[in-house]
Coordinates of C-alpha atoms in Angstrom, one line a residue:
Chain A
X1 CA 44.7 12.4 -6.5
X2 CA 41.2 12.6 -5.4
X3 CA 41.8 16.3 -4.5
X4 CA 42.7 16.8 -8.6
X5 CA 39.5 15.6 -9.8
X6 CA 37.6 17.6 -7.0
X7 CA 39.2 20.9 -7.9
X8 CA 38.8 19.8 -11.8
X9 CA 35.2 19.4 -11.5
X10 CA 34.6 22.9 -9.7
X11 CA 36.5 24.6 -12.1
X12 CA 34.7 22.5 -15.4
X13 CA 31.4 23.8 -13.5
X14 CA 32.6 26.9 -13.3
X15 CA 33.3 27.2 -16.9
X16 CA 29.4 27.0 -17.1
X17 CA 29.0 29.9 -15.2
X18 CA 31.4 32.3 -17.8
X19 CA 30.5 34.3 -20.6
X20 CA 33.7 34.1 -22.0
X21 CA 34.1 30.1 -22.2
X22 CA 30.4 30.4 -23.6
X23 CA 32.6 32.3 -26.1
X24 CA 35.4 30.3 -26.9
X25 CA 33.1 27.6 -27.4
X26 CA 30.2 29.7 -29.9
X27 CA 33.5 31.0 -31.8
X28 CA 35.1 27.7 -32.1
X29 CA 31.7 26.2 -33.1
X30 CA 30.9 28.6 -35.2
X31 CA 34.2 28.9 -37.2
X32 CA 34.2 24.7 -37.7
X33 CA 30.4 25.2 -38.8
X34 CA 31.1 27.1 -41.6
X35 CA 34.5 25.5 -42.5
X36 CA 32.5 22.0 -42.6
X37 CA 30.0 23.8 -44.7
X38 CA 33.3 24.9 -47.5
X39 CA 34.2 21.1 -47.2
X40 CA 31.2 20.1 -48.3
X41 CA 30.7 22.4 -50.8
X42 CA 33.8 21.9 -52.4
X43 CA 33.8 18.4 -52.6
X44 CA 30.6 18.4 -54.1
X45 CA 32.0 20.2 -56.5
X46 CA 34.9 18.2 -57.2
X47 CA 32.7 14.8 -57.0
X48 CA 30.8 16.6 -60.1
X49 CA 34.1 16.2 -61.5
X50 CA 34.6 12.8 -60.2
X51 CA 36.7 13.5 -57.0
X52 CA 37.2 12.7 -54.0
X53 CA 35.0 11.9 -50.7
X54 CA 35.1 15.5 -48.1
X55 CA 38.5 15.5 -45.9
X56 CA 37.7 16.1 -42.0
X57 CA 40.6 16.1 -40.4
X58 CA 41.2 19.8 -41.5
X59 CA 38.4 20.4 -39.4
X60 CA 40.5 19.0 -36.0
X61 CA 43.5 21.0 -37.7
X62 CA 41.3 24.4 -37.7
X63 CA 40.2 22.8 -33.8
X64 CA 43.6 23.0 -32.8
X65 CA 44.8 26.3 -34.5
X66 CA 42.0 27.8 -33.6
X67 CA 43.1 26.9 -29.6
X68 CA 45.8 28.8 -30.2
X69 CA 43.9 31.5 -30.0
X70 CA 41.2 31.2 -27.8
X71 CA 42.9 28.4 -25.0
X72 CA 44.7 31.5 -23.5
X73 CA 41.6 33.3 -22.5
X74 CA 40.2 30.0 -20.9
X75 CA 43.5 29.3 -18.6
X76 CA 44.4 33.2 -18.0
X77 CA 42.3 33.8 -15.2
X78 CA 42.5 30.0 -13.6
X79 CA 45.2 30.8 -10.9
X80 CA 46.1 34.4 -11.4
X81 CA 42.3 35.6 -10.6
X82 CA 42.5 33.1 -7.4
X83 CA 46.1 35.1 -6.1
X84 CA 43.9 38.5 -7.1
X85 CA 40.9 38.0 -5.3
X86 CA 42.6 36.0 -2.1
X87 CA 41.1 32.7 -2.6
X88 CA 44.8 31.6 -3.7
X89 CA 44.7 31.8 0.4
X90 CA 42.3 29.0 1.2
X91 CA 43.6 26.7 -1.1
X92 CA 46.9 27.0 0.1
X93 CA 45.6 26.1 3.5
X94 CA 43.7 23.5 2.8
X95 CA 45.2 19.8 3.0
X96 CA 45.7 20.1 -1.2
X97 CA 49.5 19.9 -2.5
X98 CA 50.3 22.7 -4.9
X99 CA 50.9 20.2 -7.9
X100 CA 47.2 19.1 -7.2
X101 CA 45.7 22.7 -7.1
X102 CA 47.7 23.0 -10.5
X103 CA 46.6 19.7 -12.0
X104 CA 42.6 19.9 -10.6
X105 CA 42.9 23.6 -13.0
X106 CA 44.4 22.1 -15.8
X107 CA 42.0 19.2 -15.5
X108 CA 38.9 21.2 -15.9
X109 CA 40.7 23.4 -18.5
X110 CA 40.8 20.0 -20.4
X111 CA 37.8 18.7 -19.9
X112 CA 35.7 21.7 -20.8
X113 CA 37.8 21.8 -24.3
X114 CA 37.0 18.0 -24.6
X115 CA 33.3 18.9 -23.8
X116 CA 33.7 21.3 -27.0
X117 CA 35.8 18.9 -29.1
X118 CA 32.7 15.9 -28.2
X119 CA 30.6 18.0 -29.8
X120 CA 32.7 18.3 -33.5
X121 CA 32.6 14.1 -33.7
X122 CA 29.0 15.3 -35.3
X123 CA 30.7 16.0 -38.4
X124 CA 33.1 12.9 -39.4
X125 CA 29.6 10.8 -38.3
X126 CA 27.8 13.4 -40.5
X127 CA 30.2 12.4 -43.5
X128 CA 30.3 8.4 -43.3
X129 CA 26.3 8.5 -43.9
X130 CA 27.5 10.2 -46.9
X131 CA 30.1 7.8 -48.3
X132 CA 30.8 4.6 -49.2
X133 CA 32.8 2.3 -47.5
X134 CA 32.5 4.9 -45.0
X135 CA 35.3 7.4 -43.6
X136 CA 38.4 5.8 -41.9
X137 CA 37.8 5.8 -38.3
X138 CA 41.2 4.8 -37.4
X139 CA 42.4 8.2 -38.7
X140 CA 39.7 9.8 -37.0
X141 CA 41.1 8.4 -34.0
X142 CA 44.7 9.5 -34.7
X143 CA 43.5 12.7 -35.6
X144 CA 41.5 13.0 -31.9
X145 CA 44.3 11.3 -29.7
X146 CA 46.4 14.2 -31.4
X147 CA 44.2 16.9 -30.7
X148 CA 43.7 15.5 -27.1
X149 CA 47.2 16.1 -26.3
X150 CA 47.9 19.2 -28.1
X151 CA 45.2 20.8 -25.9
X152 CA 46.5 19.0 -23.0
X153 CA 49.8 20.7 -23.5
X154 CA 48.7 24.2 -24.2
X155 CA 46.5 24.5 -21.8
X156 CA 49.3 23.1 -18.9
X157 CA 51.7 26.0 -20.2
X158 CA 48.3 28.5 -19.9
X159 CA 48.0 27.1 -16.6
X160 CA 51.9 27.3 -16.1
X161 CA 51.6 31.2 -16.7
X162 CA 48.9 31.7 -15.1
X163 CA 50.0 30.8 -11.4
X164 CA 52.9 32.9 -12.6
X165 CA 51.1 36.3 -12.7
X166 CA 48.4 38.0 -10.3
X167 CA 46.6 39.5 -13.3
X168 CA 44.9 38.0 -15.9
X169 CA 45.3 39.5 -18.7
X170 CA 49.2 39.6 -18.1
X171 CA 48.8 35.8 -18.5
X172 CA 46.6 35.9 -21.3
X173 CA 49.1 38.0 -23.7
X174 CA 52.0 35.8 -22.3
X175 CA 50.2 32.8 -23.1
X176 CA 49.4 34.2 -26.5
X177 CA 52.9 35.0 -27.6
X178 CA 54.5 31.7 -26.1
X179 CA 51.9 29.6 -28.4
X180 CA 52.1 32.0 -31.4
X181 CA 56.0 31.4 -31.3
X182 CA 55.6 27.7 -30.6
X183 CA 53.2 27.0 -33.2
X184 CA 54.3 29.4 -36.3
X185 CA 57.9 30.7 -35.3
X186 CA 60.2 27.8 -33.5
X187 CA 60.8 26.6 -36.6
X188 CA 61.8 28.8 -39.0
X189 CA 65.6 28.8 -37.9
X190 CA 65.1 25.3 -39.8
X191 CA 64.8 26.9 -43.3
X192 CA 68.2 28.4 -42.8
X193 CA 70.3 26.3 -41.2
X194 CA 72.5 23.6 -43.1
X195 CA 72.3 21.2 -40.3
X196 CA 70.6 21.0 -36.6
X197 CA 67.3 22.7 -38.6
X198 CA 65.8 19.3 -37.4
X199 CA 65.4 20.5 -33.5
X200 CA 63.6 23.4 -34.6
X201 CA 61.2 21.6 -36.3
X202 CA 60.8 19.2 -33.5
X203 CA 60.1 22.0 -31.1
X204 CA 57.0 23.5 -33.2
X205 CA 53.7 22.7 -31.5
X206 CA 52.2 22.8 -35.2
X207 CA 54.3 20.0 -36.9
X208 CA 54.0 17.2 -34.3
X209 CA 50.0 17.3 -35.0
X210 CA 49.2 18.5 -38.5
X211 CA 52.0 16.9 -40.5
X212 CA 51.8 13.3 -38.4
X213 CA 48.8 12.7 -36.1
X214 CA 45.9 14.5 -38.0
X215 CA 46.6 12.1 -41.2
X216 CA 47.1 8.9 -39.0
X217 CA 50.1 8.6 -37.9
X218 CA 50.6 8.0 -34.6
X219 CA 54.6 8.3 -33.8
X220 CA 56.0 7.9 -30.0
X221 CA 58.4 10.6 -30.2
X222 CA 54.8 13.0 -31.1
X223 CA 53.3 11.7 -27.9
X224 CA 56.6 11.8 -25.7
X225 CA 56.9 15.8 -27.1
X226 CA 53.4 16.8 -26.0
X227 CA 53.4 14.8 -22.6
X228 CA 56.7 16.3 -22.0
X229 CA 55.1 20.2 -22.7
X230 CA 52.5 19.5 -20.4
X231 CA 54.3 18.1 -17.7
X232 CA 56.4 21.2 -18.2
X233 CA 53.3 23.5 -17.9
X234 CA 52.2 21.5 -15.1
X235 CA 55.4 21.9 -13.2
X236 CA 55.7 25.5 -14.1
X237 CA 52.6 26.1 -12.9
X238 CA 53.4 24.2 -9.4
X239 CA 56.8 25.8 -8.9
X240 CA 55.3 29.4 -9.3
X241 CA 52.6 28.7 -7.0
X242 CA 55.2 27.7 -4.4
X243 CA 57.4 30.8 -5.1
X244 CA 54.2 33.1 -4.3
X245 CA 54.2 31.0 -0.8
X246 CA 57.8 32.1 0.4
X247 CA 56.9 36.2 -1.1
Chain B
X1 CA 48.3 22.2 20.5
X2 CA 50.0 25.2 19.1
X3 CA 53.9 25.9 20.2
X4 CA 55.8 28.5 18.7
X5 CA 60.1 29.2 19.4
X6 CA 61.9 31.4 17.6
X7 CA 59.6 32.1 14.9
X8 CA 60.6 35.0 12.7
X9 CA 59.8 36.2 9.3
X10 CA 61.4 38.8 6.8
X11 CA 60.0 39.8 3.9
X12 CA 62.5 41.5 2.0
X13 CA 64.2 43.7 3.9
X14 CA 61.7 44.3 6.3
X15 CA 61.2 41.8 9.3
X16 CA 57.8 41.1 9.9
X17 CA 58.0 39.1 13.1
X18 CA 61.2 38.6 15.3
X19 CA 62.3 35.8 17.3
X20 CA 58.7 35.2 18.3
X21 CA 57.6 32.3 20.9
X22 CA 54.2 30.8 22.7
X23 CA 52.3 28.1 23.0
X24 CA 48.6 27.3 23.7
X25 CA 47.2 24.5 25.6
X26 CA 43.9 22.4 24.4
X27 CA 40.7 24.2 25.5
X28 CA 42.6 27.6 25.5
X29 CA 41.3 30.7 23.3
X30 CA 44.2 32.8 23.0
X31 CA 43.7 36.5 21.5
X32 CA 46.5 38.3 19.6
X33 CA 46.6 41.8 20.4
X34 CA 47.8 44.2 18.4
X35 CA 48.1 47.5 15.8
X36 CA 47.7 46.5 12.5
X37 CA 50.9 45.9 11.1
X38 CA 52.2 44.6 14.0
X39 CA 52.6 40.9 12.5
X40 CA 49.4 39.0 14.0
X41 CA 48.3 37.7 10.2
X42 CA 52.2 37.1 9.5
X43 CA 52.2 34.5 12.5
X44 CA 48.7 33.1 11.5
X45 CA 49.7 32.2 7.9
X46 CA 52.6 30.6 9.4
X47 CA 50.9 28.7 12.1
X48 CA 48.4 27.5 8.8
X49 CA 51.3 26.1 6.5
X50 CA 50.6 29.4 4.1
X51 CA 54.0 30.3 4.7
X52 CA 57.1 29.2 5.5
X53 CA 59.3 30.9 8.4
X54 CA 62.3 32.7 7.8
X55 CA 63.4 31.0 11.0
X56 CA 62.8 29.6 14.0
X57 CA 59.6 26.6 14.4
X58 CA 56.3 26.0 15.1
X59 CA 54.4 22.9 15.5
X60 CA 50.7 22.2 15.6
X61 CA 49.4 19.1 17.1
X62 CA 52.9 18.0 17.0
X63 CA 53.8 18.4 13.5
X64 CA 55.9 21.2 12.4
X65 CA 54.2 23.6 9.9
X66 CA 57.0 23.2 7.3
X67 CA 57.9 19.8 7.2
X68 CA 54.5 18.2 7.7
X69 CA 52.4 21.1 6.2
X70 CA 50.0 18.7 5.1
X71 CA 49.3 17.4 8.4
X72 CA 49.1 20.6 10.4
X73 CA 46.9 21.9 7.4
X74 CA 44.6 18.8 7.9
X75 CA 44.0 19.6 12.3
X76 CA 43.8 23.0 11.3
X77 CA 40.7 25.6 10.6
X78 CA 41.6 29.1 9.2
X79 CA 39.5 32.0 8.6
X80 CA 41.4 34.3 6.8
X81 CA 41.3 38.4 7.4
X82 CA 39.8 39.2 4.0
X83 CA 37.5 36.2 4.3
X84 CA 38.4 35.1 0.7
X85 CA 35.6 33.0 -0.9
X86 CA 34.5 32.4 -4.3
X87 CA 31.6 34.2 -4.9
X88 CA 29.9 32.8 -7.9
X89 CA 29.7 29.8 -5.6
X90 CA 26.6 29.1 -3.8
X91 CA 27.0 29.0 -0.5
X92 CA 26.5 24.9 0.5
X93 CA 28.3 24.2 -2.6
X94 CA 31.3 26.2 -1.7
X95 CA 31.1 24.2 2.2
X96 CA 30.5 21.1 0.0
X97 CA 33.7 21.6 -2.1
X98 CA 36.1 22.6 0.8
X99 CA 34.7 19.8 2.5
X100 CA 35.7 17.2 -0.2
X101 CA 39.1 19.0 -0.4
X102 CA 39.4 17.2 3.6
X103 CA 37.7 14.0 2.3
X104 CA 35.0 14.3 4.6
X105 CA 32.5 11.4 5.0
X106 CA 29.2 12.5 4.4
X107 CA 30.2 16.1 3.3
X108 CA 26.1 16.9 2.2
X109 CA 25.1 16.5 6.1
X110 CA 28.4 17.7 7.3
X111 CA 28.2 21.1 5.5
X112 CA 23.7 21.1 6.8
X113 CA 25.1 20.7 10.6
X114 CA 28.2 23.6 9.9
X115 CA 25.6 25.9 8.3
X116 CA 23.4 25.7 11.2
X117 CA 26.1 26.3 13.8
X118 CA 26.6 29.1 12.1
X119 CA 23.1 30.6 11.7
X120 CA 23.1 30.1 7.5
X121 CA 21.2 27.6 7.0
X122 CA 18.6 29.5 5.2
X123 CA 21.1 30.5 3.2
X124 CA 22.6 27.8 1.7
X125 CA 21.0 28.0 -1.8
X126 CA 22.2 31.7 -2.0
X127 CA 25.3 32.9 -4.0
X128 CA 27.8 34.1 -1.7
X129 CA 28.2 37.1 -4.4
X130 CA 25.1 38.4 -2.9
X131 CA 25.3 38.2 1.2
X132 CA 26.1 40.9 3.6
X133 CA 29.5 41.3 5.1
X134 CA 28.5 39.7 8.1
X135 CA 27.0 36.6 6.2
X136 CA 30.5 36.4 4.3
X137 CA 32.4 36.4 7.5
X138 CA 30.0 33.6 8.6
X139 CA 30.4 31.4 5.6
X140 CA 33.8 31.9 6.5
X141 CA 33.8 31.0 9.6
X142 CA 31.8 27.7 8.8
X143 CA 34.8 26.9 6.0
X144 CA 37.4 26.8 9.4
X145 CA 34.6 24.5 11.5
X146 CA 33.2 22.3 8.3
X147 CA 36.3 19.6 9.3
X148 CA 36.0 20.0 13.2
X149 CA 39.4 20.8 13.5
X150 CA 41.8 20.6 16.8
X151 CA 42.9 24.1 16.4
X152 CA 41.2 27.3 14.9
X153 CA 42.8 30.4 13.5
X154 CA 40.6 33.2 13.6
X155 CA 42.3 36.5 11.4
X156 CA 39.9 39.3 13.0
X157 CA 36.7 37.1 13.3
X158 CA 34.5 39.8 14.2
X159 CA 35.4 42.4 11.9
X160 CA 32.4 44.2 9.5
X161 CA 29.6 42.5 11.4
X162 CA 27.1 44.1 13.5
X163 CA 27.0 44.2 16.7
X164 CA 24.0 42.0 17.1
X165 CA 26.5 39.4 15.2
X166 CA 29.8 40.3 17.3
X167 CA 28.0 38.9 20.3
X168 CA 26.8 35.8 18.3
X169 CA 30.2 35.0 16.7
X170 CA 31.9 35.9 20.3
X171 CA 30.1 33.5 21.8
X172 CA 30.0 30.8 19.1
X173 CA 34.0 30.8 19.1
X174 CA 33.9 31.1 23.5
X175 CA 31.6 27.7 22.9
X176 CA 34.1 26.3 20.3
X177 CA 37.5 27.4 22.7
X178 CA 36.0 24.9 25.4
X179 CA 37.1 21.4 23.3
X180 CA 39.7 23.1 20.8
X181 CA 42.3 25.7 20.8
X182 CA 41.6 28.8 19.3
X183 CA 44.1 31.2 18.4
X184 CA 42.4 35.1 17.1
X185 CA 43.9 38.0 16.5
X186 CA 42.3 41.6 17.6
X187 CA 42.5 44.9 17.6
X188 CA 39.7 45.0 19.3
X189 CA 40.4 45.3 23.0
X190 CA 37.2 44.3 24.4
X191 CA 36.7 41.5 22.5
X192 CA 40.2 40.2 23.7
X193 CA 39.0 40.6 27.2
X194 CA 36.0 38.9 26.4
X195 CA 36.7 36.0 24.8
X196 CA 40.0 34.9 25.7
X197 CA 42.0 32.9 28.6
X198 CA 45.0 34.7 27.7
X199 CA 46.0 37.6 25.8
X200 CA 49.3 38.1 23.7
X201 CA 50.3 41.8 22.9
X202 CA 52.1 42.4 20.0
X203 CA 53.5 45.0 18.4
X204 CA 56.3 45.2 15.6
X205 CA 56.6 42.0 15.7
X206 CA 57.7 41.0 18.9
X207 CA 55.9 40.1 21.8
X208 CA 55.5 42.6 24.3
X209 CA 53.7 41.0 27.2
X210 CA 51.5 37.6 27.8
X211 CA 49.4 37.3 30.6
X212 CA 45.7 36.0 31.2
X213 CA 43.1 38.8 30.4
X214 CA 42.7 39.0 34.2
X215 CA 46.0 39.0 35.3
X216 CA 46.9 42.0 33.1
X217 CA 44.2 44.4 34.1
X218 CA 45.4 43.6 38.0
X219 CA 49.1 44.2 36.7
X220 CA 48.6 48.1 37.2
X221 CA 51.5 49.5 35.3
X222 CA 52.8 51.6 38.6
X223 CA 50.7 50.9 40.8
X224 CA 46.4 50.8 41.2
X225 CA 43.9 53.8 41.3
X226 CA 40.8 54.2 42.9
X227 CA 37.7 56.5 42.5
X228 CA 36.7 58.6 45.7
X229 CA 33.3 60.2 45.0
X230 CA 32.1 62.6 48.0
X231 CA 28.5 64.8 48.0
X232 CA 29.7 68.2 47.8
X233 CA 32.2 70.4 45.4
X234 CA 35.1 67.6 44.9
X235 CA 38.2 70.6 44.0
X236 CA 39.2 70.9 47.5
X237 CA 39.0 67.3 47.6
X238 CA 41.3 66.8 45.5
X239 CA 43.5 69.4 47.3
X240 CA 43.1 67.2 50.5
X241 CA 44.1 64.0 49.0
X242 CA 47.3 65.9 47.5
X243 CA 48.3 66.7 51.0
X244 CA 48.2 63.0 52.3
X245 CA 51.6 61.1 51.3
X246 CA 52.0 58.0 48.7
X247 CA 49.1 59.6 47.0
X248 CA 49.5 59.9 43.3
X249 CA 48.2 61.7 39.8
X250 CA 45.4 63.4 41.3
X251 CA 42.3 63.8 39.0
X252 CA 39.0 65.6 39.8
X253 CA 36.6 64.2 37.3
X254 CA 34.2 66.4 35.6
X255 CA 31.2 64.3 37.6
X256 CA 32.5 65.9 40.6
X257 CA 34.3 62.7 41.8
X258 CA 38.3 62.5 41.9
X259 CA 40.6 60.1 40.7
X260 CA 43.8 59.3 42.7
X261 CA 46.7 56.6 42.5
X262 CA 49.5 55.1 44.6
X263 CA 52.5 52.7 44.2
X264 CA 51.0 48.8 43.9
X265 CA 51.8 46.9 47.4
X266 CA 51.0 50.1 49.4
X267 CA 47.3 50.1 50.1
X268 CA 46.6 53.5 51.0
X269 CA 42.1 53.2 51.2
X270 CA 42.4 53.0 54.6
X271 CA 44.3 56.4 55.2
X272 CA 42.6 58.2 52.4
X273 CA 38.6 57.2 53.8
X274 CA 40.0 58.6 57.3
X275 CA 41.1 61.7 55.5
X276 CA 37.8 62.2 54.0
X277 CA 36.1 61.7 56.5
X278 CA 38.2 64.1 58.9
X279 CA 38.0 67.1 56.3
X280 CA 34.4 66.6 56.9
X281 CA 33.0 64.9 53.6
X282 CA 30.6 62.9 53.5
X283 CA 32.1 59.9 51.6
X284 CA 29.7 58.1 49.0
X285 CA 32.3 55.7 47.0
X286 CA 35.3 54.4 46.6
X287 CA 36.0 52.1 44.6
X288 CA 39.1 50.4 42.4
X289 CA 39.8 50.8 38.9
X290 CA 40.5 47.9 36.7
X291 CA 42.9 49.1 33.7
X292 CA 41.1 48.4 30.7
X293 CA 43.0 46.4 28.4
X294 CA 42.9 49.7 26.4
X295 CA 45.1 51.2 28.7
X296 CA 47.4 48.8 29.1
X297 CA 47.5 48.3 25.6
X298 CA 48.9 52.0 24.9
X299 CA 51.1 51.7 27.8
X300 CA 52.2 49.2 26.4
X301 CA 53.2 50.2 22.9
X302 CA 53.7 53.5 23.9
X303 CA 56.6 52.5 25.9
X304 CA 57.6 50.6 23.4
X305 CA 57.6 54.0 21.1
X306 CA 59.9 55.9 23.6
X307 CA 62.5 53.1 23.3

């Protein structure tokens, strides 16, 4: 397990070294920024008006959709480039299981998003100065542990489909497509169907976080559904990178 | 340390290795001779639980390379052909993080004492991005040593350097071969001869011959030949050595001196020098040739072609 967090922390360094995580992170930050800004505003306007205190849990919504997006370009190149420019070699020689070389990428995948996602508490601490009683910190919470494990499990299937491919951008626009079905297309089959439309639903990536954990509720059969797509992404990505050993 | 039966590896269609066995002994360097193609980095990434066999078994320190790849991957240092590394690394980071890959105790000192085996310490703040070939191959090499393993794999150690840094690395790995087993592969015939205990030719992926460097040279294909250098015009030298029998593939030499063979066992000097000296010519030298590994090396394949 040691070897995990010693290939995680390499490849969260690494990150550092990357214009395009620098990226990811100035877009995400960037795109919350202004959304937070809209927040405000409007609910300024509303509280003219006598309304309500400014939502933030859209703001981990936009977080999460935004991942969509942009997690495919942060796990494209994590194994692929490795089998592309040989290094795939050494690690394979060294005294590291595959599902550890797999897990230590994932790992720092995660963490560097978490690094990002630290830096977006600023704005629910922003609003509780600005209300009274405060904001509710336990949907906060929710709203985090949610986003936690949504990134965990997209960025396991990038990692997944990365170890599959030798070139990077062959993973990236796999990536993209298997989230953009996950999140927007799974379940339309549930509009239409008289009965069953229920396991389409369950399979969206969307539903699991903005219609239960970003307002609070924190259901087992959530969790159990993103644990279960990252283990999946985590054992994709071991299984390919034991395929390219017998090729 | 290293034994090898039956090993053989397909890829596809196409068989890499076949049915291919040795074994090396402690304190043994042992050079893989070959063409390229021939199946020398095959057997390596087997030997260094990169690959699994398509049959056959090799174990490393006693542990077979399939079922207890963890082990043999633990006892064993590999520098890889293309010398992968990552290269936005610097270089003593990159040593530090392969050596906490092995859990090594007191991996900042470790990777200080590999670096300076290696000649790099003045390097260690540099990105490996921006070092010569040679340096690479060297940061490289230092990867395989950082966990003092019981057996080295060397993929063409020497290749890309200098030759300043071919004598270095030769003599680093002769000085490594004398408390672990090394196992490199060549093309490089000189190198084999000066480096190893024992050489293993291979070509197509089967072992043609295995024999120590010293034993091959002295195994004349045929028999031995000697050069005969005499003052005077050498041509009709070289028509008096004709006439004597068991005397074989007469060559004058542009130099003026001749070259001339005969069947191994039948040690015809003697006759020849009286020859000489009855023609009247005043003999200068004679003197055996060793075949060069070269030599041997094209025999070798080269019979292997005709087949």
């Amino acid at each position: 397990m040691k070897n995990i967090w010693t290939i995680a922390k390499r490849e969260y360094e690494n990150y550092f070294n990357s214009p395009l995580a620098y990226a990811v992170a100035v877009g995400v930050l960037f795109m919350l920024g202004i959304y937070f800004a809209l927040i405000l505003y409007v609910s300024s306007q509303q509280s003219f008006m006598g309304g309500g205190i400014p939502e933030v849990a859209p703001l981990n919504w936009l977080f999460v959709f935004l991942m969509i997006f942009l997690s495919p370009a942060l796990t494209m190149r994590l194994i692929s480039d490795e089998a592309r420019m040989g290094t795939l070699e050494l690690m394979l020689t060294a005294p590291v299981r595959d599902f550890e070389l797999v897990a230590g990428k994932w790992l720092g995948a995660l963490l560097f998003v978490l690094s990002i996602a630290l830096i977006t508490i600023i704005y629910p601490l922003i609003v509780n100065n600005f209300v009274e009683p405060g904001i509710d910190w336990l949907v906060m919470l929710s709203s985090y542990l949610g986003l936690i494990l949504v990134c965990a499990a997209l960025l396991a299937l990038g990692t997944g489909i990365s170890a599959i491919f030798s070139n990077q951008f062959a993973a990236f626009f796999v990536t993209l497509g298997l989230f953009f079905f996950l999140w927007f297309m799974v379940s339309l089959p549930a509009n239409y169907l008289p009965v069953g439309g229920e396991v389409f639903n369950y399979l969206s990536i969307s539903t699991h976080f903005s219609q239960s954990m970003n307002n609070g509720t924190i259901a087992l059969g959530d969790i159990v559904y993103y644990l279960s797509l990252t283990a999946l992404g985590l054992f994709i990505g071991s299984t390919a990178v034991e395929i390219r050993r017998w090729n | 340390m290293i034994k090898v039966s039956g090993l053989t590896k397909d890829y596809g269609a196409r068989r890499a290795i076949h049915n291919l066995s040795f074994d090396a002994k402690k304190g043994e360097v042992v050079g893989f001779l070959g063409p390229n193609g021939a199946g020398k980095t095959t057997t390596m990434r087997i030997l260094t639980g990169y690959m699994p066999p398509t049959d056959g078994e090799a174990l490393i320190a006693g542990y077979d390379v399939v079922e207890e790849s963890l082990e043999v991957r633990k006892r064993v240092g590999y520098l890889p052909e293309t010398v992968p590394l990552y290269t936005d690394m610097a270089v003593f980071d990159y040593l530090k993080f392969m050596g906490e890959l092995r859990h090594l105790p007191d991996v900042d000192n470790r990777v200080d004492e590999t670096l300076e085996m290696v000649g790099l310490l003045d390097r260690a703040n540099g990105y490996i991005g921006n070092l010569s070939k040679g340096m690479r191959q060297r940061v490289g090499l230092a990867q395989a040593l950082l966990h003092r393993p019981e057996v080295l794999i060397l993929d063409e150690p020497t290749i890309g350097l200098d030759p300043g840094q071919m004598v270095e690395v030769r003599e680093l790995i002769r000085d490594l071969g004398k408390e672990r087993t090394v196992l490199l592969s060549t093309h490089l015939l000189n190198e084999a001869q000066n480096i190893c205990d024992r050489v293993l030719i291979i070509n197509k992926g089967k072992i043609i011959t295995e024999d120590t460097t010293e034993n091959l040279q002295s195994r004349l294909v045929g028999g031995e030949r000697v050069l005969l250098r005499v003052r005077g015009e050498a041509d009709e030298l070289a028509d008096t050595l004709k006439q004597i029998k068991g005397v074989q593939k007469v060559e004058a030499q542009a130099d003026g001196a001749v070259e001339f063979g005969f069947s191994a066992g039948k040690d015809l000097r003697p006759e020849v020098a009286k020859q000489v000296i009855k023609a009247g010519y005043d003999l200068l030298e004679m003197r055996p040739l060793g075949m060069s590994l070269e030599e041997i090396f094209l025999e070798l394949t080269g019979a292997d072609k005709k087949k």
